[in-house]
mmCIF file of C-alpha atoms in Angstrom:
data_model
loop_
_atom_site.group_PDB
_atom_site.id
_atom_site.type_symbol
_atom_site.label_atom_id
_atom_site.label_comp_id
_atom_site.label_asym_id
_atom_site.label_seq_id
_atom_site.Cartn_x
_atom_site.Cartn_y
_atom_site.Cartn_z
ATOM 1 C CA UNK A 1 2.693 42.930 -17.223
ATOM 2 C CA UNK A 2 3.367 41.815 -13.673
ATOM 3 C CA UNK A 3 6.268 39.460 -13.071
ATOM 4 C CA UNK A 4 6.608 37.497 -9.860
ATOM 5 C CA UNK A 5 10.018 37.632 -8.321
ATOM 6 C CA UNK A 6 11.084 34.979 -5.814
ATOM 7 C CA UNK A 7 13.146 36.558 -3.116
ATOM 8 C CA UNK A 8 16.238 34.840 -1.699
ATOM 9 C CA UNK A 9 14.486 34.628 1.655
ATOM 10 C CA UNK A 10 11.622 32.620 0.131
ATOM 11 C CA UNK A 11 14.058 30.209 -1.529
ATOM 12 C CA UNK A 12 15.930 29.775 1.715
ATOM 13 C CA UNK A 13 12.703 29.096 3.612
ATOM 14 C CA UNK A 14 11.600 26.422 1.113
ATOM 15 C CA UNK A 15 14.989 24.726 1.303
ATOM 16 C CA UNK A 16 14.872 24.740 5.098
ATOM 17 C CA UNK A 17 11.361 23.226 5.117
ATOM 18 C CA UNK A 18 12.445 20.533 2.666
ATOM 19 C CA UNK A 19 15.425 19.593 4.827
ATOM 20 C CA UNK A 20 13.265 19.537 7.936
ATOM 21 C CA UNK A 21 10.702 17.248 6.309
ATOM 22 C CA UNK A 22 13.490 14.922 5.112
ATOM 23 C CA UNK A 23 15.074 14.739 8.579
ATOM 24 C CA UNK A 24 11.744 14.090 10.306
ATOM 25 C CA UNK A 25 10.821 11.415 7.750
ATOM 26 C CA UNK A 26 14.227 9.775 8.119
ATOM 27 C CA UNK A 27 13.972 9.537 11.904
ATOM 28 C CA UNK A 28 10.379 8.295 11.748
ATOM 29 C CA UNK A 29 11.412 5.506 9.358
ATOM 30 C CA UNK A 30 14.412 4.585 11.517
ATOM 31 C CA UNK A 31 12.203 4.550 14.625
ATOM 32 C CA UNK A 32 9.614 2.315 12.949
ATOM 33 C CA UNK A 33 12.323 -0.080 11.763
ATOM 34 C CA UNK A 34 13.803 -0.178 15.262
ATOM 35 C CA UNK A 35 10.399 -0.904 16.787
ATOM 36 C CA UNK A 36 9.877 -3.600 14.174
ATOM 37 C CA UNK A 37 13.130 -5.317 15.157
ATOM 38 C CA UNK A 38 12.194 -5.196 18.842
ATOM 39 C CA UNK A 39 8.728 -6.578 18.099
ATOM 40 C CA UNK A 40 10.212 -9.343 15.944
ATOM 41 C CA UNK A 41 12.365 -10.526 18.825
ATOM 42 C CA UNK A 42 9.639 -10.119 21.435
ATOM 43 C CA UNK A 43 7.148 -12.136 19.386
ATOM 44 C CA UNK A 44 9.341 -15.218 19.603
ATOM 45 C CA UNK A 45 9.448 -15.100 23.395
ATOM 46 C CA UNK A 46 6.575 -16.637 25.335
ATOM 47 C CA UNK A 47 6.431 -18.435 28.643
ATOM 48 C CA UNK A 48 4.309 -19.834 31.394
ATOM 49 C CA UNK A 49 4.382 -19.005 35.054
ATOM 50 C CA UNK A 50 6.673 -21.549 36.675
ATOM 51 C CA UNK A 51 4.904 -24.107 38.849
ATOM 52 C CA UNK A 52 6.206 -27.199 40.665
ATOM 53 C CA UNK A 53 6.455 -30.052 38.164
ATOM 54 C CA UNK A 54 7.477 -33.694 38.183
ATOM 55 C CA UNK A 55 10.327 -33.054 35.762
ATOM 56 C CA UNK A 56 12.300 -30.130 34.382
ATOM 57 C CA UNK A 57 13.197 -30.775 30.746
ATOM 58 C CA UNK A 58 16.394 -29.280 29.317
ATOM 59 C CA UNK A 59 16.168 -29.013 25.549
ATOM 60 C CA UNK A 60 19.443 -29.335 23.669
ATOM 61 C CA UNK A 61 20.970 -26.457 21.767
ATOM 62 C CA UNK A 62 23.591 -24.651 23.814
ATOM 63 C CA UNK A 63 26.633 -25.216 26.024
ATOM 64 C CA UNK A 64 25.040 -24.871 29.439
ATOM 65 C CA UNK A 65 22.812 -21.804 29.659
ATOM 66 C CA UNK A 66 19.664 -23.940 29.721
ATOM 67 C CA UNK A 67 21.179 -26.359 32.222
ATOM 68 C CA UNK A 68 21.987 -23.503 34.594
ATOM 69 C CA UNK A 69 18.395 -22.276 34.398
ATOM 70 C CA UNK A 70 17.012 -25.773 34.987
ATOM 71 C CA UNK A 71 19.341 -26.358 37.939
ATOM 72 C CA UNK A 72 18.203 -23.113 39.513
ATOM 73 C CA UNK A 73 14.544 -24.174 39.403
ATOM 74 C CA UNK A 74 15.440 -27.687 40.554
ATOM 75 C CA UNK A 75 17.228 -26.343 43.622
ATOM 76 C CA UNK A 76 14.240 -24.155 44.418
ATOM 77 C CA UNK A 77 12.075 -27.262 44.538
ATOM 78 C CA UNK A 78 10.219 -26.927 41.253
ATOM 79 C CA UNK A 79 11.070 -30.393 39.949
ATOM 80 C CA UNK A 80 11.943 -33.922 41.079
ATOM 81 C CA UNK A 81 13.907 -34.812 37.961
ATOM 82 C CA UNK A 82 16.043 -33.137 35.352
ATOM 83 C CA UNK A 83 15.429 -34.595 31.902
ATOM 84 C CA UNK A 84 18.021 -34.307 29.140
ATOM 85 C CA UNK A 85 17.238 -35.008 25.494
ATOM 86 C CA UNK A 86 19.690 -36.971 23.377
ATOM 87 C CA UNK A 87 20.179 -35.579 19.883
ATOM 88 C CA UNK A 88 21.901 -36.445 16.626
ATOM 89 C CA UNK A 89 24.805 -34.230 17.750
ATOM 90 C CA UNK A 90 25.727 -36.499 20.668
ATOM 91 C CA UNK A 91 29.288 -37.132 19.465
ATOM 92 C CA UNK A 92 31.208 -33.970 20.371
ATOM 93 C CA UNK A 93 34.670 -35.485 20.307
ATOM 94 C CA UNK A 94 35.546 -34.705 23.914
ATOM 95 C CA UNK A 95 35.572 -38.228 25.320
ATOM 96 C CA UNK A 96 31.920 -37.820 26.267
ATOM 97 C CA UNK A 97 28.582 -37.299 24.572
ATOM 98 C CA UNK A 98 26.721 -34.010 24.441
ATOM 99 C CA UNK A 99 24.086 -35.157 26.951
ATOM 100 C CA UNK A 100 26.818 -36.442 29.270
ATOM 101 C CA UNK A 101 28.491 -33.032 29.096
ATOM 102 C CA UNK A 102 25.254 -31.301 30.116
ATOM 103 C CA UNK A 103 24.635 -33.822 32.886
ATOM 104 C CA UNK A 104 28.152 -33.213 34.204
ATOM 105 C CA UNK A 105 27.379 -29.502 34.405
ATOM 106 C CA UNK A 106 24.286 -30.308 36.464
ATOM 107 C CA UNK A 107 26.190 -32.684 38.742
ATOM 108 C CA UNK A 108 28.917 -30.079 39.279
ATOM 109 C CA UNK A 109 26.155 -27.629 40.200
ATOM 110 C CA UNK A 110 24.902 -29.984 42.919
ATOM 111 C CA UNK A 111 22.165 -32.058 41.265
ATOM 112 C CA UNK A 112 22.248 -35.747 42.347
ATOM 113 C CA UNK A 113 22.878 -38.116 39.462
ATOM 114 C CA UNK A 114 19.880 -40.269 40.426
ATOM 115 C CA UNK A 115 17.648 -37.225 39.852
ATOM 116 C CA UNK A 116 18.581 -37.061 36.168
ATOM 117 C CA UNK A 117 16.918 -38.845 33.263
ATOM 118 C CA UNK A 118 17.850 -39.067 29.588
ATOM 119 C CA UNK A 119 15.428 -39.634 26.727
ATOM 120 C CA UNK A 120 15.802 -42.622 24.429
ATOM 121 C CA UNK A 121 17.029 -42.420 20.846
ATOM 122 C CA UNK A 122 18.613 -39.420 19.190
ATOM 123 C CA UNK A 123 16.299 -36.549 18.252
ATOM 124 C CA UNK A 124 17.105 -34.411 15.229
ATOM 125 C CA UNK A 125 14.451 -31.747 15.814
ATOM 126 C CA UNK A 126 12.326 -30.142 18.518
ATOM 127 C CA UNK A 127 9.407 -32.299 17.361
ATOM 128 C CA UNK A 128 11.415 -35.463 17.966
ATOM 129 C CA UNK A 129 12.575 -34.124 21.326
ATOM 130 C CA UNK A 130 8.932 -33.583 22.329
ATOM 131 C CA UNK A 131 8.043 -37.103 21.213
ATOM 132 C CA UNK A 132 10.954 -38.576 23.177
ATOM 133 C CA UNK A 133 9.973 -36.620 26.300
ATOM 134 C CA UNK A 134 6.383 -37.797 25.925
ATOM 135 C CA UNK A 135 7.541 -41.422 25.795
ATOM 136 C CA UNK A 136 9.736 -40.962 28.851
ATOM 137 C CA UNK A 137 6.884 -39.299 30.742
ATOM 138 C CA UNK A 138 4.639 -42.286 30.045
ATOM 139 C CA UNK A 139 7.338 -44.741 31.167
ATOM 140 C CA UNK A 140 8.075 -42.837 34.389
ATOM 141 C CA UNK A 141 4.491 -41.793 35.224
ATOM 142 C CA UNK A 142 5.443 -38.142 34.942
ATOM 143 C CA UNK A 143 2.320 -35.973 34.963
ATOM 144 C CA UNK A 144 3.814 -32.505 34.611
ATOM 145 C CA UNK A 145 6.898 -31.026 32.954
ATOM 146 C CA UNK A 146 8.642 -27.668 32.869
ATOM 147 C CA UNK A 147 10.488 -27.229 29.572
ATOM 148 C CA UNK A 148 13.537 -24.957 29.626
ATOM 149 C CA UNK A 149 14.871 -23.499 26.399
ATOM 150 C CA UNK A 150 16.337 -20.329 24.889
ATOM 151 C CA UNK A 151 14.066 -17.255 24.701
ATOM 152 C CA UNK A 152 13.955 -17.192 20.881
ATOM 153 C CA UNK A 153 12.954 -20.873 20.891
ATOM 154 C CA UNK A 154 10.031 -20.643 23.336
ATOM 155 C CA UNK A 155 7.172 -19.872 20.942
ATOM 156 C CA UNK A 156 8.044 -22.758 18.630
ATOM 157 C CA UNK A 157 8.627 -25.035 21.604
ATOM 158 C CA UNK A 158 5.232 -24.171 23.061
ATOM 159 C CA UNK A 159 3.471 -24.879 19.762
ATOM 160 C CA UNK A 160 5.254 -28.193 19.254
ATOM 161 C CA UNK A 161 4.880 -29.521 22.803
ATOM 162 C CA UNK A 162 1.232 -28.486 22.999
ATOM 163 C CA UNK A 163 0.592 -30.358 19.755
ATOM 164 C CA UNK A 164 2.529 -33.485 20.718
ATOM 165 C CA UNK A 165 1.004 -33.669 24.216
ATOM 166 C CA UNK A 166 -2.528 -32.800 23.068
ATOM 167 C CA UNK A 167 -3.826 -36.322 23.730
ATOM 168 C CA UNK A 168 -1.891 -36.650 26.986
ATOM 169 C CA UNK A 169 -2.728 -35.882 30.599
ATOM 170 C CA UNK A 170 0.731 -34.397 31.120
ATOM 171 C CA UNK A 171 0.756 -30.681 31.975
ATOM 172 C CA UNK A 172 3.333 -28.813 29.906
ATOM 173 C CA UNK A 173 4.886 -25.497 30.900
ATOM 174 C CA UNK A 174 7.502 -23.694 28.797
ATOM 175 C CA UNK A 175 9.984 -21.268 30.331
ATOM 176 C CA UNK A 176 12.806 -19.254 28.803
ATOM 177 C CA UNK A 177 16.311 -18.918 30.173
ATOM 178 C CA UNK A 178 16.031 -15.661 32.082
ATOM 179 C CA UNK A 179 19.666 -14.571 32.038
ATOM 180 C CA UNK A 180 20.086 -15.050 28.290
ATOM 181 C CA UNK A 181 22.056 -13.105 25.710
ATOM 182 C CA UNK A 182 18.939 -13.000 23.514
ATOM 183 C CA UNK A 183 16.803 -9.994 24.406
ATOM 184 C CA UNK A 184 14.231 -8.097 22.305
ATOM 185 C CA UNK A 185 16.077 -4.803 22.717
ATOM 186 C CA UNK A 186 19.495 -6.045 21.617
ATOM 187 C CA UNK A 187 19.284 -9.287 19.598
ATOM 188 C CA UNK A 188 19.841 -7.475 16.278
ATOM 189 C CA UNK A 189 23.238 -6.194 17.432
ATOM 190 C CA UNK A 190 24.700 -9.707 17.261
ATOM 191 C CA UNK A 191 25.095 -11.723 14.013
ATOM 192 C CA UNK A 192 24.032 -14.808 15.977
ATOM 193 C CA UNK A 193 20.841 -12.994 16.906
ATOM 194 C CA UNK A 194 20.029 -12.517 13.217
ATOM 195 C CA UNK A 195 20.758 -16.157 12.412
ATOM 196 C CA UNK A 196 18.603 -17.483 15.249
ATOM 197 C CA UNK A 197 15.739 -15.078 14.615
ATOM 198 C CA UNK A 198 15.588 -15.757 10.878
ATOM 199 C CA UNK A 199 15.837 -19.506 11.511
ATOM 200 C CA UNK A 200 12.999 -19.391 14.050
ATOM 201 C CA UNK A 201 10.676 -17.482 11.733
ATOM 202 C CA UNK A 202 11.475 -19.953 8.960
ATOM 203 C CA UNK A 203 10.637 -22.880 11.261
ATOM 204 C CA UNK A 204 7.433 -21.195 12.467
ATOM 205 C CA UNK A 205 6.355 -20.610 8.872
ATOM 206 C CA UNK A 206 6.896 -24.298 8.116
ATOM 207 C CA UNK A 207 4.824 -25.293 11.180
ATOM 208 C CA UNK A 208 1.941 -22.999 10.206
ATOM 209 C CA UNK A 209 1.968 -24.228 6.596
ATOM 210 C CA UNK A 210 1.974 -27.822 7.841
ATOM 211 C CA UNK A 211 -1.165 -27.398 9.961
#
């Protein structure tokens, strides 16, 4: 009766192949997860080619990054006005309101005060900001706007402004802050990046369900 005998070399070869398959599988999974994170961040970022507009709108939400971007385009002649949106977080306890703080940054950067406008009321969401900007545009005969916001906020902003201005003759362009901390390749390295990304996808889901 023949008996098969497994040699030590055969056992060693099988073990080596198993380890190799595990390592390859591990790196493939890690690579796919990494690509998924990059794609998740990139999906949120959209934008239009910047064109001269009547007004450059600075959406609220940071401490000056969006203002700096808006001022840059203003100085290059891409807008006659800077528009600031008032929000429910106006009281910042610094002897001035949030919108006044942003306007001061613009003034310090060289924007004339008579070139700045502020929306009425206090918006508590991007939808209400869009509605307030639409009202201001009608009052001031503004026919085109360039909306400046954070990269992760651009897709939602574009959806909301396109919807709110659907019955309007106002041309709406959305542009992300170019020198922003939020980038597809690195957002997941910062806890704030996770918070903003998860929040944006939650808000987008709500918008899509509400259609």
